[in-house]
Coordinates of C-alpha atoms in Angstrom, one line a residue:
M101 CA 140.2 87.7 100.7
K102 CA 137.8 87.8 103.7
G103 CA 138.5 85.5 106.7
L104 CA 135.8 83.2 108.1
S105 CA 134.9 85.6 110.9
E106 CA 134.3 88.4 108.4
K107 CA 132.2 86.2 106.2
L108 CA 130.2 85.0 109.1
G109 CA 129.7 88.5 110.4
A110 CA 128.6 89.7 106.9
R111 CA 126.0 86.8 106.8
I112 CA 124.7 87.8 110.3
R113 CA 124.4 91.4 109.2
Y114 CA 122.6 90.4 106.0
F115 CA 120.0 88.2 107.7
R116 CA 119.6 90.9 110.4
M117 CA 118.8 93.5 107.7
V118 CA 116.4 91.0 106.0
A119 CA 114.6 90.6 109.3
R120 CA 114.5 94.4 109.5
M121 CA 116.1 94.4 112.9
S122 CA 118.5 96.9 114.3
Q123 CA 121.8 95.8 115.9
G124 CA 120.3 96.6 119.3
E125 CA 117.2 94.6 118.7
L126 CA 119.1 91.6 117.6
A127 CA 121.5 91.9 120.5
N128 CA 118.6 92.1 122.9
A129 CA 116.8 89.2 121.3
S130 CA 119.9 87.0 121.4
Q131 CA 120.9 88.1 124.9
L132 CA 124.2 89.7 123.8
T133 CA 125.5 93.2 124.1
N134 CA 125.3 95.6 121.2
G135 CA 129.0 96.1 121.3
Y136 CA 129.7 92.4 121.1
L137 CA 127.3 91.9 118.2
S138 CA 128.9 94.9 116.4
D139 CA 132.3 93.2 116.8
V140 CA 130.8 89.9 115.5
E141 CA 129.3 91.5 112.4
R142 CA 132.6 93.2 111.6
G143 CA 134.5 89.9 112.1
K144 CA 136.6 91.2 115.0
V145 CA 135.8 88.4 117.4
N146 CA 135.5 84.6 117.2
I147 CA 132.0 83.8 118.3
S148 CA 131.1 80.7 120.3
I149 CA 128.7 78.2 118.8
T150 CA 126.3 79.0 121.8
N151 CA 126.2 82.7 120.9
L152 CA 125.9 82.0 117.2
N153 CA 122.9 79.7 117.9
Q154 CA 121.3 82.4 120.0
I155 CA 121.6 84.8 117.0
A156 CA 120.3 82.2 114.6
E157 CA 117.2 81.7 116.8
A158 CA 116.6 85.4 117.2
L159 CA 116.8 85.8 113.4
G160 CA 114.6 82.8 112.8
V161 CA 117.1 81.0 110.6
Q162 CA 118.7 77.7 110.9
L163 CA 122.2 77.7 112.4
S164 CA 123.4 75.8 109.4
V165 CA 122.3 78.7 107.2
L166 CA 124.5 81.1 109.1
L167 CA 127.4 78.8 109.0
D168 CA 127.2 78.2 105.2
C169 CA 129.7 81.0 104.3
D170 CA 130.4 79.5 100.9
T171 CA 126.8 80.0 99.7
D172 CA 126.5 82.5 96.9
M173 CA 124.9 85.5 98.6
D174 CA 123.4 86.8 95.3
K175 CA 121.4 83.6 95.0
E176 CA 120.4 83.9 98.7
K177 CA 119.3 87.6 98.1
T178 CA 117.2 86.6 95.1
L179 CA 115.5 83.8 96.9
I180 CA 114.7 86.0 99.9
S181 CA 113.4 88.7 97.6
I182 CA 111.1 86.2 95.8
H183 CA 109.9 84.8 99.1
E184 CA 109.0 88.3 100.3
R185 CA 107.0 89.0 97.1
L186 CA 105.3 85.6 97.4
K187 CA 104.1 86.3 100.9
K188 CA 102.3 89.4 99.6
M189 CA 100.5 87.5 96.7
P190 CA 96.9 86.5 96.9
D191 CA 96.2 82.7 97.1
D192 CA 94.9 82.5 93.6
G193 CA 98.1 84.1 92.3
L194 CA 100.2 81.7 94.2
L195 CA 98.3 78.7 92.8
A196 CA 98.8 80.1 89.2
L197 CA 102.5 80.7 89.9
E198 CA 102.9 77.1 91.3
R199 CA 101.4 75.7 88.1
I200 CA 103.8 77.8 86.0
I201 CA 106.8 76.6 88.0
L202 CA 105.7 73.0 87.8
M203 CA 105.4 73.3 84.0
M204 CA 108.8 74.9 83.7
A205 CA 110.3 72.1 85.9
Q206 CA 108.8 69.4 83.7
Q207 CA 110.1 71.1 80.6
C208 CA 113.6 71.3 82.2
D209 CA 113.4 67.7 83.2
S210 CA 112.4 66.6 79.7
E211 CA 115.4 68.5 78.2
D212 CA 117.9 66.7 80.3

């Protein structure tokens, strides 16, 4: 079973890859050394909240998102994948998709 440092490191690595950043780029953006960030991602060090906040800001995610190590990463990956696809859709496609989602939500609500 993974320890908290390893889980946190895996989340940082995951969000870094989603942001399409190298370790060096994230280290530079968060004002940390590449070696330290590597140790953090491998769960080899206990990171301070200050350094963790710098990483979160560099990744453009909320600190609470990085700290939520119990969140199912498969769901996280799916949501990020959907978000990436939505960003590429034309406006009329987004509006049509929104209507579909609202209809599905209403149907789910009526079944409860």
